[in-house]
GROMACS .gro file of C-alpha atoms in nm:
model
  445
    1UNK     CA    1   6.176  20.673  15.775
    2UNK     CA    2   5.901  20.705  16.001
    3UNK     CA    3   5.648  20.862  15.815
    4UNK     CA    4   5.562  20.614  15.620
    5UNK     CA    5   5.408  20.424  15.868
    6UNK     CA    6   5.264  20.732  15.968
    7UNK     CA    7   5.030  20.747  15.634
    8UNK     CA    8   5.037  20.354  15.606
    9UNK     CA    9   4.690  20.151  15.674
   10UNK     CA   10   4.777  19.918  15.939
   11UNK     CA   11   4.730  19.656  15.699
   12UNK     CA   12   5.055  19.796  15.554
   13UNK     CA   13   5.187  19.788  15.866
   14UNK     CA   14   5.127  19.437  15.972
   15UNK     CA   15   5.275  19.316  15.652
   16UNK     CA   16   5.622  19.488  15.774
   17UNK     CA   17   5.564  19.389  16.112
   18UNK     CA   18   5.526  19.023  15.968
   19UNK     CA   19   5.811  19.035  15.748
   20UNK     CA   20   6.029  19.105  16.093
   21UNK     CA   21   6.092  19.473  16.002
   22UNK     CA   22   6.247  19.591  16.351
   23UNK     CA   23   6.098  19.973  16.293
   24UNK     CA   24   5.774  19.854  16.222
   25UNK     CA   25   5.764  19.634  16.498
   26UNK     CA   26   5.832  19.886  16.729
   27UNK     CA   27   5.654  20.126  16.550
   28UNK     CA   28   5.300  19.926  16.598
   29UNK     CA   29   5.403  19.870  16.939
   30UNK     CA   30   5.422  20.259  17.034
   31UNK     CA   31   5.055  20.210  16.814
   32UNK     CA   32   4.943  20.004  17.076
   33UNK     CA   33   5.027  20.220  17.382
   34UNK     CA   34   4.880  20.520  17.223
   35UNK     CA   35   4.545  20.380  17.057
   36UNK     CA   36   4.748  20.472  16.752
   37UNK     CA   37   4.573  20.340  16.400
   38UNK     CA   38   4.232  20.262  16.528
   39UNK     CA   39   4.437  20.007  16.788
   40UNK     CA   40   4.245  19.913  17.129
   41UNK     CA   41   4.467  20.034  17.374
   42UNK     CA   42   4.654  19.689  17.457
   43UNK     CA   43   5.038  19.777  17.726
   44UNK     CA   44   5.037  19.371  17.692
   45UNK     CA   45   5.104  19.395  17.297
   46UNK     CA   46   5.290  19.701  17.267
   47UNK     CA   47   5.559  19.519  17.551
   48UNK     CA   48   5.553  19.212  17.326
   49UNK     CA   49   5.641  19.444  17.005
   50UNK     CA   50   5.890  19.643  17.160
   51UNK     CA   51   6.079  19.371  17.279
   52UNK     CA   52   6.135  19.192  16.997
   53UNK     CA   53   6.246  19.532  16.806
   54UNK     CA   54   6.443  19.591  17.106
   55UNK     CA   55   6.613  19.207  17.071
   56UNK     CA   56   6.738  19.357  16.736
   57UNK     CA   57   6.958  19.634  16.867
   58UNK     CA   58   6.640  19.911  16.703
   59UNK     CA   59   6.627  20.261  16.886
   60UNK     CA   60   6.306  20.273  16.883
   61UNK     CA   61   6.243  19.925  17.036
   62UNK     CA   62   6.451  20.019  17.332
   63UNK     CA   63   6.271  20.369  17.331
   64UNK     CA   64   5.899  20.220  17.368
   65UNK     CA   65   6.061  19.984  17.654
   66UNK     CA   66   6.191  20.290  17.801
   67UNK     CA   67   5.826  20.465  17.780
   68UNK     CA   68   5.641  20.147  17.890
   69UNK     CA   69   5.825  20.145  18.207
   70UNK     CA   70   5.716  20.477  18.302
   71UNK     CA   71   5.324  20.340  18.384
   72UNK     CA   72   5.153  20.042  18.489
   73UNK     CA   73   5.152  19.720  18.470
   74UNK     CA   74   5.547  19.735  18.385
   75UNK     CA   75   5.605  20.080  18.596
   76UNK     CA   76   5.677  20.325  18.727
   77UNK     CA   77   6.005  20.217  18.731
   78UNK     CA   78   6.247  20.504  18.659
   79UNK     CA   79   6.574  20.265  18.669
   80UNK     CA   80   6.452  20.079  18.331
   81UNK     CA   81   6.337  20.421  18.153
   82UNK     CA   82   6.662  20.558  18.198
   83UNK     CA   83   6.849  20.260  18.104
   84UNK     CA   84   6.621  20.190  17.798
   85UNK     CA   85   6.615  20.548  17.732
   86UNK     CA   86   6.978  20.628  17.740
   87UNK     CA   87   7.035  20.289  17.537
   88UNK     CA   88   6.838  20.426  17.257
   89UNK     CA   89   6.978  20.779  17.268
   90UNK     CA   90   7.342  20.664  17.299
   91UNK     CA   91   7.291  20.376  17.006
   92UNK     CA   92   7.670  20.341  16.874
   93UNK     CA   93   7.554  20.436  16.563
   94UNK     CA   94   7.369  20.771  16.661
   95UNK     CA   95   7.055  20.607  16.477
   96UNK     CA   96   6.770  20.816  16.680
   97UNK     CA   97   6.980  21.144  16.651
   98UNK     CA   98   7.045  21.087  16.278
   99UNK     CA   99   6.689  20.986  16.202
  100UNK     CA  100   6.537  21.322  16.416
  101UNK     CA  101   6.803  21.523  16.190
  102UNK     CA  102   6.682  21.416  15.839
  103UNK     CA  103   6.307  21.478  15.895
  104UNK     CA  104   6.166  21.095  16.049
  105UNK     CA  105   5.889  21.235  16.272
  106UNK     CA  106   5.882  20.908  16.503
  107UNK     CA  107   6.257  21.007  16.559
  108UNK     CA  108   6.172  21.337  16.647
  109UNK     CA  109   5.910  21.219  16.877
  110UNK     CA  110   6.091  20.965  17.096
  111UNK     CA  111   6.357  21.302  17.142
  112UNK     CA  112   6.155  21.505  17.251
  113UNK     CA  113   5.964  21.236  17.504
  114UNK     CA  114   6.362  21.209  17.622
  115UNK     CA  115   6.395  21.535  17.700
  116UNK     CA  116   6.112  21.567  17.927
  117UNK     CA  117   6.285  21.292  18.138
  118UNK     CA  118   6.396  21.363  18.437
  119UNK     CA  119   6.485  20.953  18.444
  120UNK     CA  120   6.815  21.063  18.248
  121UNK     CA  121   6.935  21.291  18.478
  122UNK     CA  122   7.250  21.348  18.505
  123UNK     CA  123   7.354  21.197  18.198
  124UNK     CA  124   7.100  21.434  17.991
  125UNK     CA  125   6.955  21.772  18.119
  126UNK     CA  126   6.637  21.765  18.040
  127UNK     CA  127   6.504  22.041  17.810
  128UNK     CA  128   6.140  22.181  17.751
  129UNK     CA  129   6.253  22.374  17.475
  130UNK     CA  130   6.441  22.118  17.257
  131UNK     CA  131   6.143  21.871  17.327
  132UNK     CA  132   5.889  22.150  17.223
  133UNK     CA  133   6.104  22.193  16.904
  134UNK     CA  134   6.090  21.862  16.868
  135UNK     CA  135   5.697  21.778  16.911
  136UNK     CA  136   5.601  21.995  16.660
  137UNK     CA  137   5.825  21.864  16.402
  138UNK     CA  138   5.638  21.585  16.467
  139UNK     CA  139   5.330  21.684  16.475
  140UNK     CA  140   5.404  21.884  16.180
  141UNK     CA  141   5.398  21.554  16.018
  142UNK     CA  142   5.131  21.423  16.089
  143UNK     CA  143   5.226  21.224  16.396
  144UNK     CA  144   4.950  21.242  16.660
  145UNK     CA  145   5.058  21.161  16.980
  146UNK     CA  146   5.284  21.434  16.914
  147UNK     CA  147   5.022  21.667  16.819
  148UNK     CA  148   4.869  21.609  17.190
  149UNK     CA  149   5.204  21.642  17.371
  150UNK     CA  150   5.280  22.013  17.177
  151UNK     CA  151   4.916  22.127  17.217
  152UNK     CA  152   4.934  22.061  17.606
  153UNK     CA  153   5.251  22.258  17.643
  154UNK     CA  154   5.025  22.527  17.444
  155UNK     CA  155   4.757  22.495  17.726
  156UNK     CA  156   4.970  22.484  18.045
  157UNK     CA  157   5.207  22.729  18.165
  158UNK     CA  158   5.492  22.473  18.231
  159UNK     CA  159   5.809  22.658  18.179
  160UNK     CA  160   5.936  23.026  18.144
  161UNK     CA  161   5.820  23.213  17.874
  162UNK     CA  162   6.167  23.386  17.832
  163UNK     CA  163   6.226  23.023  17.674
  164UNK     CA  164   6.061  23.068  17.337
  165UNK     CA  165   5.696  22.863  17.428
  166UNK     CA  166   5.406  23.037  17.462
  167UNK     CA  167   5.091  22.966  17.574
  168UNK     CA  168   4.815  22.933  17.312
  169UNK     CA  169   4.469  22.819  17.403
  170UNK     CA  170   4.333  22.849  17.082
  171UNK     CA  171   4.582  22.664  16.885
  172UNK     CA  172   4.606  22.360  17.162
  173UNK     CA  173   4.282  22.302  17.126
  174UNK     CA  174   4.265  22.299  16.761
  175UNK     CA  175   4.558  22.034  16.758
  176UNK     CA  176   4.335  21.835  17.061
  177UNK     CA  177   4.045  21.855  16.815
  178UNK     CA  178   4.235  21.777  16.483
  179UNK     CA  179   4.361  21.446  16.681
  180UNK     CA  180   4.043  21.326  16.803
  181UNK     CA  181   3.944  21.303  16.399
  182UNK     CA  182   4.204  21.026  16.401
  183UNK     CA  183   4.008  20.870  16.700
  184UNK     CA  184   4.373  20.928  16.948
  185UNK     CA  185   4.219  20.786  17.297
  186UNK     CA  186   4.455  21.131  17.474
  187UNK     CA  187   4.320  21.400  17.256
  188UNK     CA  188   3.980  21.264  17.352
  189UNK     CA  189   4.080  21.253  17.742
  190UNK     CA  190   4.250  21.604  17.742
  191UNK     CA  191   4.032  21.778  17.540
  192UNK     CA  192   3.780  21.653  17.797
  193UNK     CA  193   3.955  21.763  18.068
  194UNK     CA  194   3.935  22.137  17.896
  195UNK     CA  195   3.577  22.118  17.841
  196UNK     CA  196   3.631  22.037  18.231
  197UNK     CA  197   3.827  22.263  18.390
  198UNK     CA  198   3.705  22.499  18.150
  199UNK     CA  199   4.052  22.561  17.928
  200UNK     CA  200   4.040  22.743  17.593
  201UNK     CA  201   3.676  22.624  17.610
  202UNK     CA  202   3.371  22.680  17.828
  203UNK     CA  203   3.312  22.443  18.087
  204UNK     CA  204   3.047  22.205  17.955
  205UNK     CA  205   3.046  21.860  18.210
  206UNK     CA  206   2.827  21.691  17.948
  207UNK     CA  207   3.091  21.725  17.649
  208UNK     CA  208   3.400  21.673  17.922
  209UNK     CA  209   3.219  21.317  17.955
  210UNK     CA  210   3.151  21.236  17.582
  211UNK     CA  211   3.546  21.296  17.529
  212UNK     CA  212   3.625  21.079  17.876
  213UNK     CA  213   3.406  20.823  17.732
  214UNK     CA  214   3.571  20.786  17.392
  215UNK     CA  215   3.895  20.801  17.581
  216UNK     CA  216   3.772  20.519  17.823
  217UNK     CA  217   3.593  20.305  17.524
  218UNK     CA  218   3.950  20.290  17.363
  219UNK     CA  219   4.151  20.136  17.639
  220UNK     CA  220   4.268  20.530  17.825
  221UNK     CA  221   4.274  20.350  18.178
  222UNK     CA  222   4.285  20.717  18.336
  223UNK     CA  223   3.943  20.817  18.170
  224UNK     CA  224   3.817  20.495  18.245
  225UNK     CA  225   3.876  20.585  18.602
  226UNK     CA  226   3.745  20.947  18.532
  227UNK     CA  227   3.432  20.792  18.371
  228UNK     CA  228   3.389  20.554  18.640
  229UNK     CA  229   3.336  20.868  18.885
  230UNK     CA  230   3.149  21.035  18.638
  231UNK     CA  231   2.899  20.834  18.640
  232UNK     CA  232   2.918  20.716  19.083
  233UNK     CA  233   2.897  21.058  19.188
  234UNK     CA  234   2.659  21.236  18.932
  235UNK     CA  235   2.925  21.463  18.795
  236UNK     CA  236   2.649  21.552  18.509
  237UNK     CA  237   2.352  21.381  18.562
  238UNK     CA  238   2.216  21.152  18.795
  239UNK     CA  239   2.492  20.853  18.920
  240UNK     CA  240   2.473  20.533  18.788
  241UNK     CA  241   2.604  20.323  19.001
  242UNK     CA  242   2.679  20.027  18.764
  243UNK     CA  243   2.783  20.188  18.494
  244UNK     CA  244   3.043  20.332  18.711
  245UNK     CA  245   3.153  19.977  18.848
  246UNK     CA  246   3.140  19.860  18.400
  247UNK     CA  247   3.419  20.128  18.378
  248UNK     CA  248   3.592  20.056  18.729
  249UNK     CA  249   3.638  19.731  18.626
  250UNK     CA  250   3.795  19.847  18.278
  251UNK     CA  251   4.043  19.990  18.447
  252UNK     CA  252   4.129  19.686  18.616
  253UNK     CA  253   4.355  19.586  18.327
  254UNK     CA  254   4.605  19.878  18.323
  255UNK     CA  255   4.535  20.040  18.675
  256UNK     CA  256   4.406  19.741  18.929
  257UNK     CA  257   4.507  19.867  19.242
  258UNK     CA  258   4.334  20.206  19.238
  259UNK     CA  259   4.022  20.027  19.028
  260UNK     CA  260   4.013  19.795  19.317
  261UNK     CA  261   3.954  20.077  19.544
  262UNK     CA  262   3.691  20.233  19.344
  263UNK     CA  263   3.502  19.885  19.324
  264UNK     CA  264   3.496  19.899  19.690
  265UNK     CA  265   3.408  20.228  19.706
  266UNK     CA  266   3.128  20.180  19.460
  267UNK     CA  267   2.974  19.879  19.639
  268UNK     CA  268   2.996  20.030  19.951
  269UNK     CA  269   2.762  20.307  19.780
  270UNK     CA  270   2.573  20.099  19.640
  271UNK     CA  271   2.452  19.852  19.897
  272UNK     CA  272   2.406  20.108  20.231
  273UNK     CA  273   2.265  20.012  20.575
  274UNK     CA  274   1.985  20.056  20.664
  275UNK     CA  275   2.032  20.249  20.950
  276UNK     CA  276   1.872  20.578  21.047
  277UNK     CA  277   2.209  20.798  20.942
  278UNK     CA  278   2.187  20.610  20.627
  279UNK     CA  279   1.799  20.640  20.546
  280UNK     CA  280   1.888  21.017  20.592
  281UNK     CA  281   2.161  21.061  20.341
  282UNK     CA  282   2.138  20.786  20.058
  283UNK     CA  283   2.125  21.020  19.770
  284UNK     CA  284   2.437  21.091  19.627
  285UNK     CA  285   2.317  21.413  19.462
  286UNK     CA  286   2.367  21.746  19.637
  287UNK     CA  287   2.126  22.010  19.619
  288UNK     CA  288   2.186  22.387  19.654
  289UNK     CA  289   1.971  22.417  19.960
  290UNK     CA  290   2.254  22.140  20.114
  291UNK     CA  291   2.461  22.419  20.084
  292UNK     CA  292   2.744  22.101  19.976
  293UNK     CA  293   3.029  22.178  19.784
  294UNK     CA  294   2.944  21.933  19.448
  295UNK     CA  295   3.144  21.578  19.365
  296UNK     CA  296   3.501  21.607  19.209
  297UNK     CA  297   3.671  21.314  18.993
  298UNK     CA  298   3.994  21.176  19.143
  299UNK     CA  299   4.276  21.430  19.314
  300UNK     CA  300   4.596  21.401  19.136
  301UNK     CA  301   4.747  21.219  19.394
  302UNK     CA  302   4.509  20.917  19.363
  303UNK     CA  303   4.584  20.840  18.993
  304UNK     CA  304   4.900  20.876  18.771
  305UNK     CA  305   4.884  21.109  18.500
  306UNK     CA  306   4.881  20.941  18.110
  307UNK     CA  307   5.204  21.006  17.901
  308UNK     CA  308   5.249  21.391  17.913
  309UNK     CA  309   5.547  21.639  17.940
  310UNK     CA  310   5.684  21.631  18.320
  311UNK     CA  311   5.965  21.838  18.372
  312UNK     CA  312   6.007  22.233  18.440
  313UNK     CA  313   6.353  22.286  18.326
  314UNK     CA  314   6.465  22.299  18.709
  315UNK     CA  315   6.581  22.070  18.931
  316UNK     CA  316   6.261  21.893  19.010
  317UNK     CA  317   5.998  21.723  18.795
  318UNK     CA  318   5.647  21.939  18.803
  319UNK     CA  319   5.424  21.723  18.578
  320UNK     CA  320   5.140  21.916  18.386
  321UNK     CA  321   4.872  21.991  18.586
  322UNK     CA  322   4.590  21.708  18.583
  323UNK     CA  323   4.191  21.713  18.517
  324UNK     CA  324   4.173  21.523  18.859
  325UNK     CA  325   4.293  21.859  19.022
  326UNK     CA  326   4.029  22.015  19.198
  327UNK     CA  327   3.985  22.361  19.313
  328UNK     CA  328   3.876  22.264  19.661
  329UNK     CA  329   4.039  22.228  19.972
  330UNK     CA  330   4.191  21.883  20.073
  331UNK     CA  331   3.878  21.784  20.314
  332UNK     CA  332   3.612  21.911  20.037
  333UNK     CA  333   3.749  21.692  19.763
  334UNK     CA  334   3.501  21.397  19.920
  335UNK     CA  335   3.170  21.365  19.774
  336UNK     CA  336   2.945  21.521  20.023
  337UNK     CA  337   3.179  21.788  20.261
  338UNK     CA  338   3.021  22.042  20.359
  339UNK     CA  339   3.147  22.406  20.297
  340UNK     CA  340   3.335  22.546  20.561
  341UNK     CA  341   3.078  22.696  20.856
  342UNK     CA  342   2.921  22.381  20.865
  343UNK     CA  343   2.960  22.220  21.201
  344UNK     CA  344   3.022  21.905  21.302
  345UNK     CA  345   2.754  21.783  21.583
  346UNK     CA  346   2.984  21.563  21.755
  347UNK     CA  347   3.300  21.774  21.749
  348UNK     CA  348   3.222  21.801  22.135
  349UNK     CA  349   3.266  21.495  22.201
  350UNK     CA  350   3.609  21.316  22.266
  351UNK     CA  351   3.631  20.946  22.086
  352UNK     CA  352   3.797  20.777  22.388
  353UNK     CA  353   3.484  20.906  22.601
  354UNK     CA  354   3.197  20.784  22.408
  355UNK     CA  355   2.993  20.570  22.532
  356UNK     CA  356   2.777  20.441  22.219
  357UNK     CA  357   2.750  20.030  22.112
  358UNK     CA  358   2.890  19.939  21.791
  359UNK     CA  359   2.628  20.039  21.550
  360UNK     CA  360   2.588  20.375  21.692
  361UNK     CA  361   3.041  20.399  21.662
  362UNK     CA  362   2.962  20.282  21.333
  363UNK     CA  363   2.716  20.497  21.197
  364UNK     CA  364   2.932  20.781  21.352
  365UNK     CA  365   3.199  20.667  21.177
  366UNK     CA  366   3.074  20.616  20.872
  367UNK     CA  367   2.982  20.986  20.904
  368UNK     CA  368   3.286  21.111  20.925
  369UNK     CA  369   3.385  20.887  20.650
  370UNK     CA  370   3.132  20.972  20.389
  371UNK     CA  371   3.066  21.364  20.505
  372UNK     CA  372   2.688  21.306  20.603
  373UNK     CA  373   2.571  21.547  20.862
  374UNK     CA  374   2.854  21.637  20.928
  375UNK     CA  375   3.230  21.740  20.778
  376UNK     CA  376   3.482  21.464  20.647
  377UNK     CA  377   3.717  21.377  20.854
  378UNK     CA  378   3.914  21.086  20.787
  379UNK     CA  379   4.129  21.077  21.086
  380UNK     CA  380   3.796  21.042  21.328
  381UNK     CA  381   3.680  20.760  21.113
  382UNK     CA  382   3.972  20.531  21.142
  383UNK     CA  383   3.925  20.608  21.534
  384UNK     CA  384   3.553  20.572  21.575
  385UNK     CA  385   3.560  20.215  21.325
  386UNK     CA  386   3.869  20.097  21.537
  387UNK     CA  387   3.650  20.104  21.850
  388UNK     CA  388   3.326  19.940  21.657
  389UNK     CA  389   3.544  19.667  21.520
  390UNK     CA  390   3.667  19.598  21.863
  391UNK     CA  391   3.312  19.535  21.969
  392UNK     CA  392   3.295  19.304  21.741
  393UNK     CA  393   3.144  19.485  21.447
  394UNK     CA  394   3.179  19.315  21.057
  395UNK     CA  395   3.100  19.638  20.871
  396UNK     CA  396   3.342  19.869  21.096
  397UNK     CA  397   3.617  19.597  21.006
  398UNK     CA  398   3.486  19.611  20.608
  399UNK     CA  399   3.553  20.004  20.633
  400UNK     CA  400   3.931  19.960  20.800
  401UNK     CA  401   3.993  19.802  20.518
  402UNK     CA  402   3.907  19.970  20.265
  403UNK     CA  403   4.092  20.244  20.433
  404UNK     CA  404   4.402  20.096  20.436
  405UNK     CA  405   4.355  19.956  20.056
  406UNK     CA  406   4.259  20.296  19.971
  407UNK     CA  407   4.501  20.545  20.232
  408UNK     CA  408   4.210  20.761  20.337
  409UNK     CA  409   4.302  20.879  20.690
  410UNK     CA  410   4.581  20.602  20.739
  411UNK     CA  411   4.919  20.534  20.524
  412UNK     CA  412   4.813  20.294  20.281
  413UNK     CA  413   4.913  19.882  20.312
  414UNK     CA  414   4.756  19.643  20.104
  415UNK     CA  415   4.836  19.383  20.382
  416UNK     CA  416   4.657  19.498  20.681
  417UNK     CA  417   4.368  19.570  20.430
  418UNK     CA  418   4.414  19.188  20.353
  419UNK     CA  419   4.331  19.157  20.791
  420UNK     CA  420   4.055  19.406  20.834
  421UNK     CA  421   3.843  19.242  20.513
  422UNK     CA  422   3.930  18.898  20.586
  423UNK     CA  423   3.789  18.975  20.941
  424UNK     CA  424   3.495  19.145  20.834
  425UNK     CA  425   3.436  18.828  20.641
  426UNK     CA  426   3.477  18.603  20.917
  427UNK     CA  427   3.220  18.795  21.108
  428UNK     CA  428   2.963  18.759  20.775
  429UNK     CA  429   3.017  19.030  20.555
  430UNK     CA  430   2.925  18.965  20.206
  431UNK     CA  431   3.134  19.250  20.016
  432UNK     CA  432   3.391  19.198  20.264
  433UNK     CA  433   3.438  18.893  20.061
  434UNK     CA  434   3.457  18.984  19.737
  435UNK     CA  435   3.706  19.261  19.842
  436UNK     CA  436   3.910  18.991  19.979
  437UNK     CA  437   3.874  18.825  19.728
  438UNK     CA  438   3.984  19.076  19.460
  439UNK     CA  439   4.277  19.208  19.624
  440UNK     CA  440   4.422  18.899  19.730
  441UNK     CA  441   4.387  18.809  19.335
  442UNK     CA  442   4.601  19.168  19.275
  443UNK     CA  443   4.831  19.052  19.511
  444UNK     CA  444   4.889  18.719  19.382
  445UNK     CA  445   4.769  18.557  19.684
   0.00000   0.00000   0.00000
């Protein structure tokens, strides 16, 4: 039964782990994704646990491989959730069902992560109410990573309330701060994104970063990320620039592309040119009498969401809404855009008709890019570097790329971010080269 390892120390637990006990072993594996028992976060571990459980024929082996491939480094890859998944659901003996039925929390856990799947489809429907039921029979016992999963179908409106769940601010976050007393790396991210966004709570920046930081301290690659912009952008206070690279290159570990795009980012922000569009706009900081609508963290669409329920009950998957969702338009998510009023001084100009040399393309461009003086606009960018880096300029060639490794104004492609930066560093840029050489590195190049 489950809940014994539940109340176990882990020293308890490693002894079963060591004497080859398939439960346990997958047991401190699901530990290991979760921050579970005072673990550092470690995918690498919990993989290596799960797999020898799963060797054995154990449900919940083949469960945690199931949930593993749902996020990086070994996903998203719905084909091997839904085969690992199914595997442990459909075990000849009905193990996982049997277990759920007499009481074993972990059981009822890995069910009701199952039926928030739409991986399983068609094979199972996936059900918001049966997984509900079955998170707080788990966290009823003391389990909490189901404790966070039932109190954020408390805070978020995900299904119909003619199905028996009903939102409950007050009692999500009491189950978000009962699981942060066990130290749980998500209760310490979500109940930062409340403090946030300002659920069941009043929005307090400074507390939504003490939780992201305990999140990001344990391993949570998505606070890590969250911290990282925290801290580049002055979210509350004013930016540190390399702290914000420290927890960049955290994130490296679980999330590399999208920290290697923050790296860049942050270097590029950190080490500015020196020329007159630049001297005018280093600080980072809005003021009120910018009349600039303030930094946000990271859109959803720019990081994957941690382990969380993800289905609606209909036909297609609506994953809970994210503390990277901001309340702005698409163009004022960038640090730096301007409210909408603001006008852009070279809007009456066409690109193919200007006339400048390649810094003044480039500091045009990098105007559009960054929202100085003038609106973001992607899209202008791209065309304004293009023409610079055809005259030969290093910098203009730096920025393609880290357009391309980042999709800002052009379809992402890791490749033709591999050209632009290894021209730029033909031509003498310096961080062109340590781009190049990170990304080749992610690449395996």
């Amino acid at each position: 039964m489950g809940d014994q390892f539940i109340v176990n120390e882990l020293d308890e637990l490693n002894r079963a782990v060591a004497s080859g006990d398939s439960y346990a072993q997958a047991f401190i594996g699901l530990a290991y994704v979760h921050g579970d028992k005072g673990l550092q976060i470690s995918m690498q571990k919990a993989f290596d646990f799960a797999k020898e459980s799963a060797s054995k024929d154990h449900w919940l082996g083949e469960f945690v491989m199931g949930f593993l491939a749902r996020f990086p480094p070994y996903g998203p890859d719905p084909e091997k959730v839904k085969y690992h998944y199914l595997k442990s659901f459909q075990d000849p003996d009905g193990s996982m069902v049997k277990a759920a039925a007499e009481g074993d929390p972990i059981a009822a856990y890995a069910l009701a992560e199952i039926f928030t799947s739409d991986e399983v489809r068609p094979t199972l429907v996936p059900d918001l109410q049966i997984a509900s039921e079955y998170y707080e029979i788990s966290a009823s016992a003391g389990y909490q990573p189901a404790s966070v999963q039932f109190a954020l179908m408390k805070l978020h409106a995900v299904i119909d309330s003619g199905m028996g769940i009903k939102r409950d601010l007050k009692k999500g976050i009491e189950l978000l701060e009962n699981a942060t007393l066990f130290k749980l790396p998500a209760a310490h991210h979500y109940l930062g994104r409340s403090y946030f966004e300002g659920i069941g709570v009043e929005p307090d920046k400074e507390l939504a970063l003490v939780h992201f930081r305990a999140a990001a301290d344990r391993g949570f690659a998505i606070s890590q990320l969250t911290v990282a912009d925290f801290y580049a952008h002055g979210v509350s206070g004013p930016p540190k620039l390399d702290l914000a690279l420290r927890y960049a290159k955290l994130a490296l570990i679980q999330e590399e592309e999208k920290a290697l795009a923050k790296i860049a980012e942050y270097e590029e922000m950190k080490n500015p040119s020196n020329s007159p569009l630049e001297n005018q706009t280093l600080s980072m900081v809005p003021t009120p009498e910018q009349n600039i609508v303030p930094p946000a963290p990271p859109t959803l669409d720019q990081i994957n969401l941690p382990p969380g329920p993800r289905i609606n009950n209909k036909e297609n998957s609506n994953r809970l809404p994210s503390v990277y969702l901001s309340r702005t338009s698409k163009n004022e998510k960038e640090v730096g855009v301007k409210k909408t009023g603001d006008s852009n001084p070279y809007d009456q100009f066409q690109v193919d008709n200007l006339n400048f040399d390649a810094t003044k393309l480039r500091n045009l461009a990098k105007g559009n890019y960054w929202g100085r003086e003038m609106p973001v606009n992607f899209e202008k960018a791209y065309s304004l570097f293009l023409r610079s880096s055809e005259e030969g300029d290093a910098e203009s060639a730096r920025y393609l790329g880290m357009m391309f490794m980042q999709g800002k104004g052009v379809t992402k492609n890791p490749q033709k971010a591999l050209y632009w930066f290894g021209l730029a560093a033909e031509r003498g840029d310096s961080l062109a080269n340590s781009n190049l050489a990170r990304l080749r590195t992610a690449l395996g190049k």
